[in-house]
Amino acid sequence: MKLSPQKLFAPAFVGTIMPIAIHAGGMNHHDHHLHDDSHMNMTDSFPSTMFMGKSTFVLGGVDGVTGKEAVTFNYDLKLMGMTSFTGEDMLMTAIRAGNFNMMAPFGMMGASRLDTAFNSSDNLEVHKLFYKFPVSDSFTVTLGPKLRQDDLLGVKPTSYPDGEGTLFVLNQTGANDTYSKKMGAGAGVTYSKDKFIASTVLLSENAASNKGILTKEGSDIITSQLGLVDDSYSIVFAYTYADGGNTDNSSDANDYSSYGIHGTYNFLNQKDMFPSSITAGFGWKNPDNDDNPDTASNSVEDGNTWTIGILWNDVIKEGNNLGFAIGTAETHRDDDGYDEPLAWETFYKMQINDSISITPAIFSVQKDGADDVTGAIVKTSFKF
């Protein structure tokens, strides 16, 4: 197959990801599962491997989805092995299983998709497999045959510094099209010096098929990210080009360019009832080919998204967190009669001990021209 020149020479592919991916909330908030290099400092002999996992139970139900309003009980299981060969690199192998029905309200294509939702029909699957290594004091490379877009980025997009959101749509820092969090094969490079972080990444959704990487037929996503990150604040800009494997220049919601900006401020001297952190983000989407004619029923057109997330730490009891987020329920467009649906969530995470937490949450997702979907869940997480 021939390579597509547009993709091969895309300007976004000339940038740069850092040794440790950082949550948007600041440098003190490392991802528990993937990016804390302290896990690699286990021994002076290499190779060395550390295993850890997370099991999540979700009990809950929704109102507003005809025929799907029963209370359900689902799970998500992640088993992770992190191997270092030098003490500075990391091979991540993640095995995952879950039983969230794809089309159920909480499922990955559901009306109120949860951030923890995963479906493997109870089978263990290789969920992620990638390798991260430094090439100098400032440059780190990440590559692998199976990973998610944000695994490659230097700053992880999340609406809360601890990464514990409820709805998937509210956990993309308001730039939902820029940070689509698609899965595939990919590679990225990050530059990190002092507070400055820059990343450029390529993700191919069809790398394992005959459509290949960087071809006209393949669906490829290129993202560049620039961030300034400190303990008390972060501000991050990002640009994404996605082609959706579109070969005929037809209108396609997955063939677009998008821009995003998000920032977090951490209140280090938190007062009573005052938030610990506030995160806000905005995104703009520009399809390569809009629907023509542009009618209210056609949705492939310029749009925007936003999210605001607020977190209170140590509420009622030390270690317990209260969170609230509100934002767009989908990419908003400028059409007569369009409802501009919003989504909101609130949760209270109770930390039972270092390994177990229980999180009740309520939420609502508005739908354009349809009933709102409201729901409640109790999420119990076990880290080991």
JSON list of C-alpha atoms in Angstrom, two decimals, residues 122-267:
[
{"chain": "A", "resi": 122, "resn": "ASP", "atom": "CA", "xyz": [-16.03, -11.96, 30.64]},
{"chain": "A", "resi": 123, "resn": "ASN", "atom": "CA", "xyz": [-12.90, -12.96, 28.68]},
{"chain": "A", "resi": 124, "resn": "LEU", "atom": "CA", "xyz": [-9.43, -11.78, 29.65]},
{"chain": "A", "resi": 125, "resn": "GLU", "atom": "CA", "xyz": [-7.98, -9.59, 26.89]},
{"chain": "A", "resi": 126, "resn": "VAL", "atom": "CA", "xyz": [-4.68, -7.87, 26.24]},
{"chain": "A", "resi": 127, "resn": "HIS", "atom": "CA", "xyz": [-5.90, -4.33, 26.75]},
{"chain": "A", "resi": 128, "resn": "LYS", "atom": "CA", "xyz": [-2.61, -2.44, 26.47]},
{"chain": "A", "resi": 129, "resn": "LEU", "atom": "CA", "xyz": [0.92, -3.33, 25.48]},
{"chain": "A", "resi": 130, "resn": "PHE", "atom": "CA", "xyz": [3.53, -0.61, 25.07]},
{"chain": "A", "resi": 131, "resn": "TYR", "atom": "CA", "xyz": [7.11, 0.33, 25.90]},
{"chain": "A", "resi": 132, "resn": "LYS", "atom": "CA", "xyz": [8.36, 3.67, 27.26]},
{"chain": "A", "resi": 133, "resn": "PHE", "atom": "CA", "xyz": [12.03, 4.60, 27.37]},
{"chain": "A", "resi": 134, "resn": "PRO", "atom": "CA", "xyz": [14.19, 7.73, 27.63]},
{"chain": "A", "resi": 135, "resn": "VAL", "atom": "CA", "xyz": [16.52, 8.75, 24.81]},
{"chain": "A", "resi": 136, "resn": "SER", "atom": "CA", "xyz": [18.05, 11.65, 26.75]},
{"chain": "A", "resi": 137, "resn": "ASP", "atom": "CA", "xyz": [17.45, 13.65, 29.91]},
{"chain": "A", "resi": 138, "resn": "SER", "atom": "CA", "xyz": [14.62, 15.53, 28.21]},
{"chain": "A", "resi": 139, "resn": "PHE", "atom": "CA", "xyz": [13.18, 13.16, 25.58]},
{"chain": "A", "resi": 140, "resn": "THR", "atom": "CA", "xyz": [11.09, 10.05, 26.12]},
{"chain": "A", "resi": 141, "resn": "VAL", "atom": "CA", "xyz": [9.63, 7.73, 23.48]},
{"chain": "A", "resi": 142, "resn": "THR", "atom": "CA", "xyz": [6.52, 5.60, 23.90]},
{"chain": "A", "resi": 143, "resn": "LEU", "atom": "CA", "xyz": [5.42, 3.01, 21.35]},
{"chain": "A", "resi": 144, "resn": "GLY", "atom": "CA", "xyz": [3.34, -0.11, 21.21]},
{"chain": "A", "resi": 145, "resn": "PRO", "atom": "CA", "xyz": [0.91, -2.24, 19.19]},
{"chain": "A", "resi": 146, "resn": "LYS", "atom": "CA", "xyz": [-2.00, -1.63, 21.59]},
{"chain": "A", "resi": 147, "resn": "LEU", "atom": "CA", "xyz": [-2.60, 1.48, 23.68]},
{"chain": "A", "resi": 148, "resn": "ARG", "atom": "CA", "xyz": [-4.86, 4.48, 24.10]},
{"chain": "A", "resi": 149, "resn": "GLN", "atom": "CA", "xyz": [-4.26, 7.98, 22.76]},
{"chain": "A", "resi": 150, "resn": "ASP", "atom": "CA", "xyz": [-3.64, 9.48, 26.20]},
{"chain": "A", "resi": 151, "resn": "ASP", "atom": "CA", "xyz": [-1.02, 6.81, 27.07]},
{"chain": "A", "resi": 152, "resn": "LEU", "atom": "CA", "xyz": [1.23, 8.62, 24.60]},
{"chain": "A", "resi": 153, "resn": "LEU", "atom": "CA", "xyz": [0.68, 12.15, 25.87]},
{"chain": "A", "resi": 154, "resn": "GLY", "atom": "CA", "xyz": [2.84, 14.00, 28.36]},
{"chain": "A", "resi": 155, "resn": "VAL", "atom": "CA", "xyz": [-0.16, 15.51, 30.18]},
{"chain": "A", "resi": 156, "resn": "LYS", "atom": "CA", "xyz": [-3.12, 13.22, 30.73]},
{"chain": "A", "resi": 157, "resn": "PRO", "atom": "CA", "xyz": [-6.49, 14.88, 30.03]},
{"chain": "A", "resi": 158, "resn": "THR", "atom": "CA", "xyz": [-8.82, 14.48, 33.01]},
{"chain": "A", "resi": 159, "resn": "SER", "atom": "CA", "xyz": [-11.42, 16.65, 34.71]},
{"chain": "A", "resi": 160, "resn": "TYR", "atom": "CA", "xyz": [-10.17, 15.78, 38.20]},
{"chain": "A", "resi": 161, "resn": "PRO", "atom": "CA", "xyz": [-6.52, 15.62, 39.35]},
{"chain": "A", "resi": 162, "resn": "ASP", "atom": "CA", "xyz": [-7.04, 12.17, 40.86]},
{"chain": "A", "resi": 163, "resn": "GLY", "atom": "CA", "xyz": [-8.61, 10.82, 37.65]},
{"chain": "A", "resi": 164, "resn": "GLU", "atom": "CA", "xyz": [-11.75, 9.54, 39.42]},
{"chain": "A", "resi": 165, "resn": "GLY", "atom": "CA", "xyz": [-14.61, 10.69, 37.19]},
{"chain": "A", "resi": 166, "resn": "THR", "atom": "CA", "xyz": [-17.99, 9.04, 36.58]},
{"chain": "A", "resi": 167, "resn": "LEU", "atom": "CA", "xyz": [-19.15, 9.79, 33.01]},
{"chain": "A", "resi": 168, "resn": "PHE", "atom": "CA", "xyz": [-16.79, 9.28, 30.09]},
{"chain": "A", "resi": 169, "resn": "VAL", "atom": "CA", "xyz": [-18.06, 12.40, 28.32]},
{"chain": "A", "resi": 170, "resn": "LEU", "atom": "CA", "xyz": [-17.05, 14.59, 31.28]},
{"chain": "A", "resi": 171, "resn": "ASN", "atom": "CA", "xyz": [-13.56, 13.13, 31.67]},
{"chain": "A", "resi": 172, "resn": "GLN", "atom": "CA", "xyz": [-11.93, 14.52, 28.50]},
{"chain": "A", "resi": 173, "resn": "THR", "atom": "CA", "xyz": [-11.19, 18.00, 29.92]},
{"chain": "A", "resi": 174, "resn": "GLY", "atom": "CA", "xyz": [-13.79, 19.61, 27.67]},
{"chain": "A", "resi": 175, "resn": "ALA", "atom": "CA", "xyz": [-11.86, 18.90, 24.46]},
{"chain": "A", "resi": 176, "resn": "ASN", "atom": "CA", "xyz": [-13.70, 15.69, 23.63]},
{"chain": "A", "resi": 177, "resn": "ASP", "atom": "CA", "xyz": [-12.75, 15.55, 19.95]},
{"chain": "A", "resi": 178, "resn": "THR", "atom": "CA", "xyz": [-9.13, 16.51, 20.55]},
{"chain": "A", "resi": 179, "resn": "TYR", "atom": "CA", "xyz": [-8.83, 13.86, 23.28]},
{"chain": "A", "resi": 180, "resn": "SER", "atom": "CA", "xyz": [-10.99, 11.13, 21.75]},
{"chain": "A", "resi": 181, "resn": "LYS", "atom": "CA", "xyz": [-9.08, 8.46, 23.74]},
{"chain": "A", "resi": 182, "resn": "LYS", "atom": "CA", "xyz": [-9.25, 6.02, 20.83]},
{"chain": "A", "resi": 183, "resn": "MET", "atom": "CA", "xyz": [-7.40, 2.69, 20.96]},
{"chain": "A", "resi": 184, "resn": "GLY", "atom": "CA", "xyz": [-4.86, 1.34, 18.46]},
{"chain": "A", "resi": 185, "resn": "ALA", "atom": "CA", "xyz": [-1.16, 1.05, 17.76]},
{"chain": "A", "resi": 186, "resn": "GLY", "atom": "CA", "xyz": [0.91, 4.15, 18.21]},
{"chain": "A", "resi": 187, "resn": "ALA", "atom": "CA", "xyz": [4.11, 6.00, 18.93]},
{"chain": "A", "resi": 188, "resn": "GLY", "atom": "CA", "xyz": [4.87, 9.29, 20.58]},
{"chain": "A", "resi": 189, "resn": "VAL", "atom": "CA", "xyz": [7.75, 11.41, 21.72]},
{"chain": "A", "resi": 190, "resn": "THR", "atom": "CA", "xyz": [7.72, 13.84, 24.63]},
{"chain": "A", "resi": 191, "resn": "TYR", "atom": "CA", "xyz": [10.07, 16.65, 25.54]},
{"chain": "A", "resi": 192, "resn": "SER", "atom": "CA", "xyz": [10.11, 17.72, 29.19]},
{"chain": "A", "resi": 193, "resn": "LYS", "atom": "CA", "xyz": [12.21, 20.41, 30.80]},
{"chain": "A", "resi": 194, "resn": "ASP", "atom": "CA", "xyz": [11.35, 22.14, 34.05]},
{"chain": "A", "resi": 195, "resn": "LYS", "atom": "CA", "xyz": [7.64, 23.04, 33.81]},
{"chain": "A", "resi": 196, "resn": "PHE", "atom": "CA", "xyz": [7.39, 22.75, 30.03]},
{"chain": "A", "resi": 197, "resn": "ILE", "atom": "CA", "xyz": [6.07, 19.59, 28.35]},
{"chain": "A", "resi": 198, "resn": "ALA", "atom": "CA", "xyz": [5.57, 18.99, 24.62]},
{"chain": "A", "resi": 199, "resn": "SER", "atom": "CA", "xyz": [4.31, 15.85, 22.91]},
{"chain": "A", "resi": 200, "resn": "THR", "atom": "CA", "xyz": [3.53, 14.64, 19.42]},
{"chain": "A", "resi": 201, "resn": "VAL", "atom": "CA", "xyz": [1.85, 11.28, 18.94]},
{"chain": "A", "resi": 202, "resn": "LEU", "atom": "CA", "xyz": [0.47, 9.09, 16.19]},
{"chain": "A", "resi": 203, "resn": "LEU", "atom": "CA", "xyz": [-2.29, 6.55, 16.79]},
{"chain": "A", "resi": 204, "resn": "SER", "atom": "CA", "xyz": [-3.46, 4.11, 14.11]},
{"chain": "A", "resi": 205, "resn": "GLU", "atom": "CA", "xyz": [-6.81, 2.39, 14.70]},
{"chain": "A", "resi": 206, "resn": "ASN", "atom": "CA", "xyz": [-6.21, -0.06, 11.81]},
{"chain": "A", "resi": 207, "resn": "ALA", "atom": "CA", "xyz": [-2.55, -0.94, 12.34]},
{"chain": "A", "resi": 208, "resn": "ALA", "atom": "CA", "xyz": [-3.35, -4.62, 12.91]},
{"chain": "A", "resi": 209, "resn": "SER", "atom": "CA", "xyz": [-5.37, -4.92, 9.68]},
{"chain": "A", "resi": 210, "resn": "ASN", "atom": "CA", "xyz": [-4.62, -4.75, 5.98]},
{"chain": "A", "resi": 211, "resn": "LYS", "atom": "CA", "xyz": [-5.57, -1.06, 6.00]},
{"chain": "A", "resi": 212, "resn": "GLY", "atom": "CA", "xyz": [-2.25, -0.37, 7.72]},
{"chain": "A", "resi": 213, "resn": "ILE", "atom": "CA", "xyz": [-0.62, 2.73, 9.17]},
{"chain": "A", "resi": 214, "resn": "LEU", "atom": "CA", "xyz": [-0.55, 6.14, 7.44]},
{"chain": "A", "resi": 215, "resn": "THR", "atom": "CA", "xyz": [-2.45, 4.93, 4.40]},
{"chain": "A", "resi": 216, "resn": "LYS", "atom": "CA", "xyz": [-5.48, 6.50, 2.77]},
{"chain": "A", "resi": 217, "resn": "GLU", "atom": "CA", "xyz": [-7.62, 3.59, 3.90]},
{"chain": "A", "resi": 218, "resn": "GLY", "atom": "CA", "xyz": [-6.37, 3.54, 7.48]},
{"chain": "A", "resi": 219, "resn": "SER", "atom": "CA", "xyz": [-7.88, 5.56, 10.31]},
{"chain": "A", "resi": 220, "resn": "ASP", "atom": "CA", "xyz": [-5.07, 7.60, 11.88]},
{"chain": "A", "resi": 221, "resn": "ILE", "atom": "CA", "xyz": [-5.00, 10.23, 14.60]},
{"chain": "A", "resi": 222, "resn": "ILE", "atom": "CA", "xyz": [-2.15, 12.71, 15.09]},
{"chain": "A", "resi": 223, "resn": "THR", "atom": "CA", "xyz": [-2.06, 14.84, 18.23]},
{"chain": "A", "resi": 224, "resn": "SER", "atom": "CA", "xyz": [0.38, 17.53, 19.36]},
{"chain": "A", "resi": 225, "resn": "GLN", "atom": "CA", "xyz": [0.29, 18.91, 22.88]},
{"chain": "A", "resi": 226, "resn": "LEU", "atom": "CA", "xyz": [2.05, 21.80, 24.65]},
{"chain": "A", "resi": 227, "resn": "GLY", "atom": "CA", "xyz": [1.76, 22.22, 28.38]},
{"chain": "A", "resi": 228, "resn": "LEU", "atom": "CA", "xyz": [3.01, 24.27, 31.30]},
{"chain": "A", "resi": 229, "resn": "VAL", "atom": "CA", "xyz": [2.63, 22.22, 34.48]},
{"chain": "A", "resi": 230, "resn": "ASP", "atom": "CA", "xyz": [3.36, 23.11, 38.10]},
{"chain": "A", "resi": 231, "resn": "ASP", "atom": "CA", "xyz": [2.21, 21.85, 41.50]},
{"chain": "A", "resi": 232, "resn": "SER", "atom": "CA", "xyz": [-0.43, 24.56, 41.74]},
{"chain": "A", "resi": 233, "resn": "TYR", "atom": "CA", "xyz": [-1.53, 24.95, 38.12]},
{"chain": "A", "resi": 234, "resn": "SER", "atom": "CA", "xyz": [-1.41, 23.63, 34.59]},
{"chain": "A", "resi": 235, "resn": "ILE", "atom": "CA", "xyz": [-2.36, 25.00, 31.20]},
{"chain": "A", "resi": 236, "resn": "VAL", "atom": "CA", "xyz": [-2.31, 22.77, 28.15]},
{"chain": "A", "resi": 237, "resn": "PHE", "atom": "CA", "xyz": [-2.95, 23.32, 24.43]},
{"chain": "A", "resi": 238, "resn": "ALA", "atom": "CA", "xyz": [-3.55, 20.48, 21.98]},
{"chain": "A", "resi": 239, "resn": "TYR", "atom": "CA", "xyz": [-4.27, 19.94, 18.30]},
{"chain": "A", "resi": 240, "resn": "THR", "atom": "CA", "xyz": [-5.60, 16.75, 16.70]},
{"chain": "A", "resi": 241, "resn": "TYR", "atom": "CA", "xyz": [-5.96, 15.70, 13.09]},
{"chain": "A", "resi": 242, "resn": "ALA", "atom": "CA", "xyz": [-8.09, 12.59, 12.52]},
{"chain": "A", "resi": 243, "resn": "ASP", "atom": "CA", "xyz": [-9.04, 11.21, 9.11]},
{"chain": "A", "resi": 244, "resn": "GLY", "atom": "CA", "xyz": [-11.37, 8.32, 10.01]},
{"chain": "A", "resi": 245, "resn": "GLY", "atom": "CA", "xyz": [-10.09, 6.35, 7.00]},
{"chain": "A", "resi": 246, "resn": "ASN", "atom": "CA", "xyz": [-12.17, 8.59, 4.73]},
{"chain": "A", "resi": 247, "resn": "THR", "atom": "CA", "xyz": [-11.05, 8.06, 1.12]},
{"chain": "A", "resi": 248, "resn": "ASP", "atom": "CA", "xyz": [-13.78, 9.84, -0.89]},
{"chain": "A", "resi": 249, "resn": "ASN", "atom": "CA", "xyz": [-13.94, 13.29, 0.75]},
{"chain": "A", "resi": 250, "resn": "SER", "atom": "CA", "xyz": [-17.50, 12.70, 1.86]},
{"chain": "A", "resi": 251, "resn": "SER", "atom": "CA", "xyz": [-18.88, 14.26, 5.03]},
{"chain": "A", "resi": 252, "resn": "ASP", "atom": "CA", "xyz": [-17.65, 12.13, 7.94]},
{"chain": "A", "resi": 253, "resn": "ALA", "atom": "CA", "xyz": [-17.83, 12.93, 11.66]},
{"chain": "A", "resi": 254, "resn": "ASN", "atom": "CA", "xyz": [-14.52, 11.07, 12.18]},
{"chain": "A", "resi": 255, "resn": "ASP", "atom": "CA", "xyz": [-12.63, 13.11, 9.56]},
{"chain": "A", "resi": 256, "resn": "TYR", "atom": "CA", "xyz": [-11.74, 16.40, 11.24]},
{"chain": "A", "resi": 257, "resn": "SER", "atom": "CA", "xyz": [-9.28, 18.78, 12.84]},
{"chain": "A", "resi": 258, "resn": "SER", "atom": "CA", "xyz": [-9.76, 19.93, 16.41]},
{"chain": "A", "resi": 259, "resn": "TYR", "atom": "CA", "xyz": [-8.21, 22.20, 19.00]},
{"chain": "A", "resi": 260, "resn": "GLY", "atom": "CA", "xyz": [-8.37, 22.11, 22.75]},
{"chain": "A", "resi": 261, "resn": "ILE", "atom": "CA", "xyz": [-7.24, 24.09, 25.76]},
{"chain": "A", "resi": 262, "resn": "HIS", "atom": "CA", "xyz": [-7.60, 23.07, 29.38]},
{"chain": "A", "resi": 263, "resn": "GLY", "atom": "CA", "xyz": [-6.21, 24.17, 32.68]},
{"chain": "A", "resi": 264, "resn": "THR", "atom": "CA", "xyz": [-6.29, 23.27, 36.35]},
{"chain": "A", "resi": 265, "resn": "TYR", "atom": "CA", "xyz": [-5.68, 25.31, 39.44]},
{"chain": "A", "resi": 266, "resn": "ASN", "atom": "CA", "xyz": [-4.90, 23.52, 42.71]},
{"chain": "A", "resi": 267, "resn": "PHE", "atom": "CA", "xyz": [-5.61, 25.49, 45.88]}
]
